[in-house]
XYZ file of C-alpha atoms in Angstrom:
520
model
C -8.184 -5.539 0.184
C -8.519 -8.079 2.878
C -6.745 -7.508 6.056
C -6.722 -10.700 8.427
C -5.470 -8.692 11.240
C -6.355 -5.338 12.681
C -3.667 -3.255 15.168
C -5.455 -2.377 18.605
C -7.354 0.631 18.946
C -4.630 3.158 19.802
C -5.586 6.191 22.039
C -6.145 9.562 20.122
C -5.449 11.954 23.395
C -1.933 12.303 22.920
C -2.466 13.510 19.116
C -5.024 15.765 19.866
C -3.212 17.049 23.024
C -0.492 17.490 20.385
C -2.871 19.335 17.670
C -4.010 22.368 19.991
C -0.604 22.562 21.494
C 1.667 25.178 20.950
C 5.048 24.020 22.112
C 6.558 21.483 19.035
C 7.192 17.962 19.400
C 10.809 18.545 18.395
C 12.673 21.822 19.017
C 12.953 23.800 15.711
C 15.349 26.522 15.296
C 13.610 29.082 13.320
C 10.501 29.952 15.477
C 7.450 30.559 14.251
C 6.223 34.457 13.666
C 3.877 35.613 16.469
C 1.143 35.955 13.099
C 1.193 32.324 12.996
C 0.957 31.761 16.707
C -2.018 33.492 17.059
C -3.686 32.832 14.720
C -8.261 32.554 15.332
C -8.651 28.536 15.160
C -10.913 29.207 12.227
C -7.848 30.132 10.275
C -6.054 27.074 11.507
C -8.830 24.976 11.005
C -8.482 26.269 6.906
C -4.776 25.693 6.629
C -4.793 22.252 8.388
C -7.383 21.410 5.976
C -4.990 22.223 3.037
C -2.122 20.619 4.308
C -3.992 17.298 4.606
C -5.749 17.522 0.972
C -2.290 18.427 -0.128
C -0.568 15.510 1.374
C -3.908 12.671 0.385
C -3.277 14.189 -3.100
C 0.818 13.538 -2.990
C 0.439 10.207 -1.289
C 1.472 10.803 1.955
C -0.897 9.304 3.995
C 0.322 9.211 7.442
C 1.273 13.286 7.605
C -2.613 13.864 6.353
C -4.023 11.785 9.509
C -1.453 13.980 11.351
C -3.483 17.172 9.900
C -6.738 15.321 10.122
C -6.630 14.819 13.875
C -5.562 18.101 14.123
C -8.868 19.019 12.298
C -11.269 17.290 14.480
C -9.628 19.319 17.901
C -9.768 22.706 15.585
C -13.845 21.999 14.494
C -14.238 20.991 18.564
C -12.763 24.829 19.067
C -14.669 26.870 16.703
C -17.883 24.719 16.045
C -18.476 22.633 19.506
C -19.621 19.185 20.213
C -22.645 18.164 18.694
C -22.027 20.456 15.187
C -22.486 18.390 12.263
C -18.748 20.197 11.000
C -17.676 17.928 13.888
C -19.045 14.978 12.489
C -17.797 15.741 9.142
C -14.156 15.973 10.719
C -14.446 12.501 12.185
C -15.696 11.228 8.863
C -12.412 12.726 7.098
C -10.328 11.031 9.767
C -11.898 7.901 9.212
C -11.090 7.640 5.203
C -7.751 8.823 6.372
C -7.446 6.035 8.512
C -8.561 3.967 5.192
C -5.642 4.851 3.158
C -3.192 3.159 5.711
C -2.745 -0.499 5.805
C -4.068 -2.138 9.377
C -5.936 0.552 10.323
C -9.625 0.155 9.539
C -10.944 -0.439 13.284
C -9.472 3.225 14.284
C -11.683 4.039 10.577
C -14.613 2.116 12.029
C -14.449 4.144 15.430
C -14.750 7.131 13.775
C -17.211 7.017 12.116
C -19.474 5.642 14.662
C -18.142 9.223 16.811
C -19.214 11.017 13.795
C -22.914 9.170 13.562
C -23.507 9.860 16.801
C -22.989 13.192 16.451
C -24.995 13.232 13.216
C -28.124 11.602 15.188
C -28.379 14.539 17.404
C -27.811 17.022 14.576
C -30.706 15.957 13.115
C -33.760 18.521 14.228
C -37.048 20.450 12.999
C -37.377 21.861 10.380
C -35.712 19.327 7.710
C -35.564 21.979 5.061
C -32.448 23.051 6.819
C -30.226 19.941 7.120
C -28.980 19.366 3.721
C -25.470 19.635 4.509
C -26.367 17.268 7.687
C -27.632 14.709 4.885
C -25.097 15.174 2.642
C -22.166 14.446 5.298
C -24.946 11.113 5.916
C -24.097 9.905 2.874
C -20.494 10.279 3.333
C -20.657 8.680 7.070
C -22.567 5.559 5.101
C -19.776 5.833 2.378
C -17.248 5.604 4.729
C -18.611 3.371 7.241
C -19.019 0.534 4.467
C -15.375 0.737 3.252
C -14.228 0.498 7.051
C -16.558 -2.894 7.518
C -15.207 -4.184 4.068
C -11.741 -3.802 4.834
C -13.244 -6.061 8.328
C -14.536 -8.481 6.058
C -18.071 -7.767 7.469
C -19.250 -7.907 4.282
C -23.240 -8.245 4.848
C -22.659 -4.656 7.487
C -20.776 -3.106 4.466
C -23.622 -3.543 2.074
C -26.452 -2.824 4.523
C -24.392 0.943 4.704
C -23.772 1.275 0.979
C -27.423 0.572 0.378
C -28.601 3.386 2.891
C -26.060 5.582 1.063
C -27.565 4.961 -2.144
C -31.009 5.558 -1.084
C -30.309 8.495 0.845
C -28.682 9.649 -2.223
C -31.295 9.022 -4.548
C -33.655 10.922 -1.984
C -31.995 14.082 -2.230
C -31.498 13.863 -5.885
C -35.197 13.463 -6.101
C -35.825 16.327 -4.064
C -33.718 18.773 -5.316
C -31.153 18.836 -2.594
C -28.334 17.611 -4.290
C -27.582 18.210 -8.329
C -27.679 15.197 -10.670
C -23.227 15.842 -11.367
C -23.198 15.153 -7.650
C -25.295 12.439 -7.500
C -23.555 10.811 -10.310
C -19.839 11.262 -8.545
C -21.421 10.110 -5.255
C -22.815 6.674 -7.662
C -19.192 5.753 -8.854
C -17.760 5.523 -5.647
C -20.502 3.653 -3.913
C -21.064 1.482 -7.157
C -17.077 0.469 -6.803
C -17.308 -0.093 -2.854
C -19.861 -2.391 -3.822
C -18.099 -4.407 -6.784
C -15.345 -4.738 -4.136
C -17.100 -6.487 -1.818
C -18.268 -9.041 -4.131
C -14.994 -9.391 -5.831
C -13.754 -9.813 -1.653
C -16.294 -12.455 -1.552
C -14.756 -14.149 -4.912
C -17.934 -13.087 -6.365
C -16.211 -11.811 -9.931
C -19.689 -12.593 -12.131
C -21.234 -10.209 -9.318
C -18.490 -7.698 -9.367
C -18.242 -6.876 -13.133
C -21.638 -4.966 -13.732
C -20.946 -3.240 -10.545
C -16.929 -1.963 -11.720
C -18.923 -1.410 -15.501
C -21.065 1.430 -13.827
C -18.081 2.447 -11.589
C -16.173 3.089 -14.378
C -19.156 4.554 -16.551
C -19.834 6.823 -14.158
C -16.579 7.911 -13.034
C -15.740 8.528 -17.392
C -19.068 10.755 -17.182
C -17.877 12.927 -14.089
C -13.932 13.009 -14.943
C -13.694 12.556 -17.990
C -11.965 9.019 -19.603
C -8.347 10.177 -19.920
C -8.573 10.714 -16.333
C -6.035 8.796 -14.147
C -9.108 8.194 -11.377
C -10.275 5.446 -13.908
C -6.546 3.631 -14.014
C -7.476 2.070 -10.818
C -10.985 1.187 -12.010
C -9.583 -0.168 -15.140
C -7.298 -2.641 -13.583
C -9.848 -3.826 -11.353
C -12.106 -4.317 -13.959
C -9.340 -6.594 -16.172
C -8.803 -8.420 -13.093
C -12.132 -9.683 -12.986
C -11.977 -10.240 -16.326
C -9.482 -12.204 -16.206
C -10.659 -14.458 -13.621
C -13.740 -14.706 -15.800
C -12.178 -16.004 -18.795
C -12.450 -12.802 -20.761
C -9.071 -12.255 -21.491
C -9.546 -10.264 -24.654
C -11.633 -7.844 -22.957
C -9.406 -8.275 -19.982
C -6.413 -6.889 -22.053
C -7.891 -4.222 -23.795
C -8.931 -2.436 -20.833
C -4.986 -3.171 -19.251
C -3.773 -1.540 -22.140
C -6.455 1.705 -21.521
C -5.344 2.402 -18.002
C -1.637 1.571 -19.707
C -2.263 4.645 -22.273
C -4.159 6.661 -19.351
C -0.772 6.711 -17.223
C 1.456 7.273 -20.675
C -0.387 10.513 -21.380
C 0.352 11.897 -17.845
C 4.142 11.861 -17.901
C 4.766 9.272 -15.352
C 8.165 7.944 -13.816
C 9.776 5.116 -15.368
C 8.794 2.897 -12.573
C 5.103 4.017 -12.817
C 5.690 3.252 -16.634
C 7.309 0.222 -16.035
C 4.650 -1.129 -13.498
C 1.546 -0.472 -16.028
C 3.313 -1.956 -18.682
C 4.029 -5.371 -16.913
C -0.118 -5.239 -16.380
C -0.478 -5.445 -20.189
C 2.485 -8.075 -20.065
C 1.249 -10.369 -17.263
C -2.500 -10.294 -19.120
C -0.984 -11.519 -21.931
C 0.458 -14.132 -20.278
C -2.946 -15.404 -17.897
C -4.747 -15.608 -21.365
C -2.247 -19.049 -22.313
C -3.269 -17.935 -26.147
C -0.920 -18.068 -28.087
C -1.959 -15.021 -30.136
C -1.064 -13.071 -27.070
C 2.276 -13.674 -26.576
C 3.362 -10.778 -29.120
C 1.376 -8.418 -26.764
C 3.422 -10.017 -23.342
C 6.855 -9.707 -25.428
C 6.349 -6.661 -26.300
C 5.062 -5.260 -23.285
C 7.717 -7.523 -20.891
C 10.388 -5.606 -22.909
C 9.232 -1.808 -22.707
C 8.705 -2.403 -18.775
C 12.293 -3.895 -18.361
C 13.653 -1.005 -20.807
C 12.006 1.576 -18.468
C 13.718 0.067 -15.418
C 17.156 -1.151 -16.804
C 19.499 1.724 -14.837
C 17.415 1.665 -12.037
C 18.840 1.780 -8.493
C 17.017 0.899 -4.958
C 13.339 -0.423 -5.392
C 13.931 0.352 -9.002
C 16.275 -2.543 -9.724
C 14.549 -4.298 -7.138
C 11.570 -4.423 -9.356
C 13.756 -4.827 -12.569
C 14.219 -8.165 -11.012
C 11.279 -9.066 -10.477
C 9.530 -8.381 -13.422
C 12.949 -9.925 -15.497
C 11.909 -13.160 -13.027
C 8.496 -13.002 -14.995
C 9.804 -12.480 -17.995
C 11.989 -15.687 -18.035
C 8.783 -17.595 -16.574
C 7.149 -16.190 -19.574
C 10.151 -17.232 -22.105
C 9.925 -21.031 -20.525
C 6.843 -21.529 -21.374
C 7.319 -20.408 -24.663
C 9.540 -23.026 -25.351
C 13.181 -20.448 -24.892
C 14.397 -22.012 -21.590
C 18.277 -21.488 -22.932
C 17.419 -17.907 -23.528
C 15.456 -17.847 -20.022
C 18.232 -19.794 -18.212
C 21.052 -17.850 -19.494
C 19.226 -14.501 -18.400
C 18.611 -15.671 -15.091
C 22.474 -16.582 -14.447
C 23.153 -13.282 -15.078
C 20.965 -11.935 -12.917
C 21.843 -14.085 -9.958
C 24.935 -12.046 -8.911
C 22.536 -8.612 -9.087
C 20.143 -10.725 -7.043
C 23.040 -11.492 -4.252
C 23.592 -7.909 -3.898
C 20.411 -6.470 -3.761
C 18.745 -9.026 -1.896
C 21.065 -10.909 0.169
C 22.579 -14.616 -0.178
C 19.673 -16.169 1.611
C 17.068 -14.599 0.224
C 13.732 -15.867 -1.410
C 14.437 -14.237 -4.280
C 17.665 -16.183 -4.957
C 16.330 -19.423 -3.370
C 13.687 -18.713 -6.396
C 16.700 -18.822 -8.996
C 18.135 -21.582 -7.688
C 15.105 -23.425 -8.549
C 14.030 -22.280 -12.143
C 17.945 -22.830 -12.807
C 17.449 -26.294 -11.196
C 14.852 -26.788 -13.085
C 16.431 -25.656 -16.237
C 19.435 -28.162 -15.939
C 17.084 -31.152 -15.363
C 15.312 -31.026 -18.275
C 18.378 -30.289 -20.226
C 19.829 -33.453 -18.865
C 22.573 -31.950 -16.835
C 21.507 -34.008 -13.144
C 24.709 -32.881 -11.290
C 24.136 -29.258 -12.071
C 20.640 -29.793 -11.320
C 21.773 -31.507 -7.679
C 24.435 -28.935 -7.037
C 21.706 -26.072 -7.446
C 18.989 -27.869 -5.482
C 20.850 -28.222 -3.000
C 21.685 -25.126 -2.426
C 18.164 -24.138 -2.538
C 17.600 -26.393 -0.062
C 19.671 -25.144 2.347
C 18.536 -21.258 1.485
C 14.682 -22.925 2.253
C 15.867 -24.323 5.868
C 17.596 -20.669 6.354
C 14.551 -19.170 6.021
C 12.846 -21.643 8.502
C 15.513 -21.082 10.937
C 15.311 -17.296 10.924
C 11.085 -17.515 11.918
C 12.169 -19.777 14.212
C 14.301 -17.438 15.781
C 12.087 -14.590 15.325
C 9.234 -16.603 16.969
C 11.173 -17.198 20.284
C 12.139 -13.909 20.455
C 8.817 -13.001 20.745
C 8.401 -15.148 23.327
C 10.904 -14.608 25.146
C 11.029 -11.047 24.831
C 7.439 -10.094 24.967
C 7.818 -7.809 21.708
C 5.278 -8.144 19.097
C 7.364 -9.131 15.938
C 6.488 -9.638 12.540
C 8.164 -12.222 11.287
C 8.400 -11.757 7.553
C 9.964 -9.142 8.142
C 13.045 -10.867 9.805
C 13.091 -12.721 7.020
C 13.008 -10.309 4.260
C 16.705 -8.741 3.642
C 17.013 -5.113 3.609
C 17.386 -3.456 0.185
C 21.040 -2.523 0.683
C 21.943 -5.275 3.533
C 22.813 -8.427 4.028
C 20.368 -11.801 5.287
C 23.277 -13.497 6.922
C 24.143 -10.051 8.961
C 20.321 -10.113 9.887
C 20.494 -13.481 11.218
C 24.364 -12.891 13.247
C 22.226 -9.853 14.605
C 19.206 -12.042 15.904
C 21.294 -14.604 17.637
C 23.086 -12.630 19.368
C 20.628 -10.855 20.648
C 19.454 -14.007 22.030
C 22.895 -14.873 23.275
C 23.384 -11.777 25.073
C 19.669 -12.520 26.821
C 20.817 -16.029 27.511
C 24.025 -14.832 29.117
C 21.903 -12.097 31.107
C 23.174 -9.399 29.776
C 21.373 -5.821 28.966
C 20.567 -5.160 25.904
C 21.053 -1.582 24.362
C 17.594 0.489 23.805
C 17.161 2.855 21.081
C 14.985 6.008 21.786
C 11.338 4.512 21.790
C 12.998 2.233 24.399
C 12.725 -1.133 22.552
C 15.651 -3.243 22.080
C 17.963 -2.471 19.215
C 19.841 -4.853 17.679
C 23.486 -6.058 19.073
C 26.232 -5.561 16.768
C 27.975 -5.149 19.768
C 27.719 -8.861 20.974
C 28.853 -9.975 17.399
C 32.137 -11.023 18.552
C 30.125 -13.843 21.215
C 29.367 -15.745 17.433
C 32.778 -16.694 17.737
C 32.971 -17.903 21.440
C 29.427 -20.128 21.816
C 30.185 -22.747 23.584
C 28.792 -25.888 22.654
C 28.689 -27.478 26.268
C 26.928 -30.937 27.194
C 23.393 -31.361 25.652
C 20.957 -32.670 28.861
C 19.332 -34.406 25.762
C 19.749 -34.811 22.152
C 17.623 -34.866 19.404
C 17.891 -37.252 16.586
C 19.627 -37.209 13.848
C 21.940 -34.571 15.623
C 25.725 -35.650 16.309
C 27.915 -33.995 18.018
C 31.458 -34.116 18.916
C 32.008 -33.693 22.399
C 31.613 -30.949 24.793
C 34.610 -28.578 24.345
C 34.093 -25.137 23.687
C 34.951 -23.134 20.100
C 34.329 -25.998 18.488
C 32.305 -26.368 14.819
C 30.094 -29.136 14.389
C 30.170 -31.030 10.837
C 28.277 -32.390 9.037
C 24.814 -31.168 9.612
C 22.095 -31.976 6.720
C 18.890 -29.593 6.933
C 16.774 -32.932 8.170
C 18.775 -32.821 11.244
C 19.253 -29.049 11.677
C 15.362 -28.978 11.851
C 14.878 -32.190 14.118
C 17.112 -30.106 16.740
C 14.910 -27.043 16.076
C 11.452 -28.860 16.781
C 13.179 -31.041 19.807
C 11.091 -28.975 22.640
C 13.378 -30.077 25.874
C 16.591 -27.669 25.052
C 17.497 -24.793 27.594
C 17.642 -21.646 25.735
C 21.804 -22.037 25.246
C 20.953 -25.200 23.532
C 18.960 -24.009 21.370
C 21.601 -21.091 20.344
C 24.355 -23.688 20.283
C 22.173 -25.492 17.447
C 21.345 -21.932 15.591
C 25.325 -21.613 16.035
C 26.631 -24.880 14.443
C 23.424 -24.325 11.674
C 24.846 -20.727 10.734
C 28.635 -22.230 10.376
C 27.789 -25.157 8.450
C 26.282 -24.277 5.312
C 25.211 -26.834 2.354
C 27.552 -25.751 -0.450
């Protein structure tokens, strides 16, 4: 819910430019009929409005802001500037915006557009602007989930409250039926229980997610799946409340919710490991039949799963063994967690958090069973998988500097799903390499550096060369090239990576000897 960091304000021109357009982005081989190339921008307006409800309703966020911004240049066509239609565009935009991660100050833009349009909308005689105070509400609405997702939370319920009130208003008069008024209550009713439960507020939060939920049963019925979303919210605060029976029940209603709709197996799998991990935050013991049971029909549902489906497999096996631990079955937990280390190699990569994590419930597992050299050998390896990890943000850091890109670097970190870490890392160095050496790098299509598989073979020719100074802890054997240093314990592979006074070639020299001299 929280998002710490916002992207900059990107410029809309080019999309819209793009929206009224007629000549593609990409050259498509069956044209278009002439019936669909001239067609009256009313008509367009229609279908681009379908296309983006369609995609919302499928999930696919980013193609519906496509067909939103589309939208907005269409209602400029037909409607004009200061048309509340206009305004109503911007507002669909903006909870467009909403539904993608990172986005919420392009949300928050919009809907300041759209209220400025609204303000001038807003003539004599009043008896004729319902549909100007209805899209009010909405601009409120919207406006308050944009500042919540800023963490302006005092903003966000100043525009909540107005939406309310305005809402009340128009029930009162007439404007607006009461089966409106009640769907328009359950959203602003859970906007507002997430703002305290943003705040960690949860006492403050549950009546609010009680009348979500209540109201959303009343206007969609309770089977419906808009109330699995509620539902989980609602445990959650539960939970953090201490009312884990409640907590659980209401997991295991969104749980039979999703069953009745035919879902995937992940879907199934995912709502089932809910009920599971409930069990499990309640520390009862009389729950532990539910997490069982529940732990097992999640793993069943994902056992022959492939991609992001064994990906989760493991994860939720990971909390299963967690689960059995505590329970008092660590031989049953450790055994299934050796097994599941080789899976974990392959899907994840060698170096991987995921299999550092392993390393140290197995770890753990062989020191309280009394085996301490198992316990060392596995530790150690963790160790070293830990001071990996370092490395690589290391490395992904001075790119950034160096390079001027804006990198993320978790996600250097994180292997790919069918990849290799260690192939990751090779790639990362020698880009560097190549940069130290002055060479060009090759750009992909967006004209960003790609990654070098080409310079892989320079891995095998750094040359160590004299050190102007050296860090402690760091030994190394002379100054002749091709040459592996020994020895190297993760204290001293991370003195040389703080030591601030190493040229650039230095510092890939020390990345070098790091990356051939593993802990086993």
């Amino acid at each position: 819910m929280q998002e710490s960091k916002e992207t900059p304000i990107s410029s809309h021109l080019d999309e819209i430019v793009a929206a009224i357009s007629i000549t593609p982005r990409k050259k498509i081989q069956n044209k278009l009929p002439q019936t669909a190339l001239f067609q009256p921008p009313r008509e367009k307006l229609h279908l681009c409005e379908e296309k983006a409800k369609s995609y919302s309703s499928s999930h696919e966020y980013k193609q519906a802001v496509h067909e939103l911004v589309r939208c907005i240049a269409l209602t400029r066509i037909c409607y004009g500037d200061s048309h509340w239609k206009l305004a109503e565009a911007h507002i669909n935009l903006a909870q467009g915006y909403l539904q993608l991660k990172g986005l919420s100050l392009q949300a928050k833009q919009h809907a300041e557009k759209a209220k400025e349009i609204l303000t001038s909308s807003i003539v004599p005689p009043y008896d004729d602007n319902t549909d100007v105070f209805r899209c009010s509400i909405e601009l409120f609405h919207t406006m308050g989930r944009a500042l919540l997702s800023l963490q302006k939370f005092k903003e966000a319920s100043e525009n909540l409250s107005k939406a309310e009130r305005l809402a009340k208003e128009l029930l009162q008069c007439g404007r607006i039926i009461k089966e409106e008024w009640i769907e328009i209550q359950a959203r602003i009713k859970l906007s507002s229980a997430q703002i305290y439960q943003s705040q960690k507020k949860p006492k403050e939060a549950l009546p609010h997610y009680q009348e979500a939920l209540e109201y959303i049963e009343i206007s969609r019925g309770e089977k419906s799946l808009e109330c699995v979303p509620i539902l989980r919210e609602l445990a959650g605060v539960e939970q953090a409340l201490g009312l884990h029976d409640a907590s659980i029940n209401h997991f295991l209603q969104a749980h039979l919710i999703v069953l009745s709709r035919s879902p995937s197996q992940e879907e199934a799998a995912v709502s089932a490991h809910f009920v599971a991990h409930a069990g499990i935050a309640s520390g009862r013991t009389e729950h532990h039949d539910v997490a069982e049971q529940y732990f097992q029909e999640s793993m069943a549902n994902l056992k022959d799963a492939e991609g992001t489906g064994k990906a989760r497999f493991l994860s939720i096996q990971d909390d299963y063994c967690r689960f059995l631990q505590v329970t008092g079955q660590k031989e049953r937990a450790t055994s299934i967690l050796r097994e599941s280390l080789e899976a974990k190699v392959a899907m994840f990569g060698d170096l991987s958090p995921e299999v550092a994590e392993t390393y140290r419930l197995l770890g753990g597992a062989d020191l309280a069973q009394g085996n301490h050299s198992g316990a060392h050998k596995k530790l150690k390896k963790l160790s070293w998988r830990k001071m990996m990890v370092a490395c690589s943000k290391t490395v992904a850091r001075g790119w950034s500097k160096v390079v001027g890109e804006s990198r993320d670097v978790d996600k250097d970190v994180e292997a790919p799903a069918h990849g290799s870490s260690e192939e990751k890392m090779k790639s990362i160095l020698a880009r560097m390499l190549a940069l130290d050496r002055g060479l060009s790098l090759p750009s992909r299509s967006d004209g960003k550096a790609c990654l070098l598989p080409a310079c892989s073979p320079f891995l095998s020719t750094f040359s160590a060369g004299p050190c102007m100074e050296t860090p402690p802890g760091f030994q190394q054997r002379g100054a002749t090239q091709k040459r592996r240093v020994g020895n190297l314990s993760p204290k001293a592979v991370q003195d040389f990576l703080r030591f601030p006074n190493f040229p650039s070639s230095q510092f890939i020299c020390g990345l070098k000897q790091c990356w051939l001299n593993p802990m086993e």
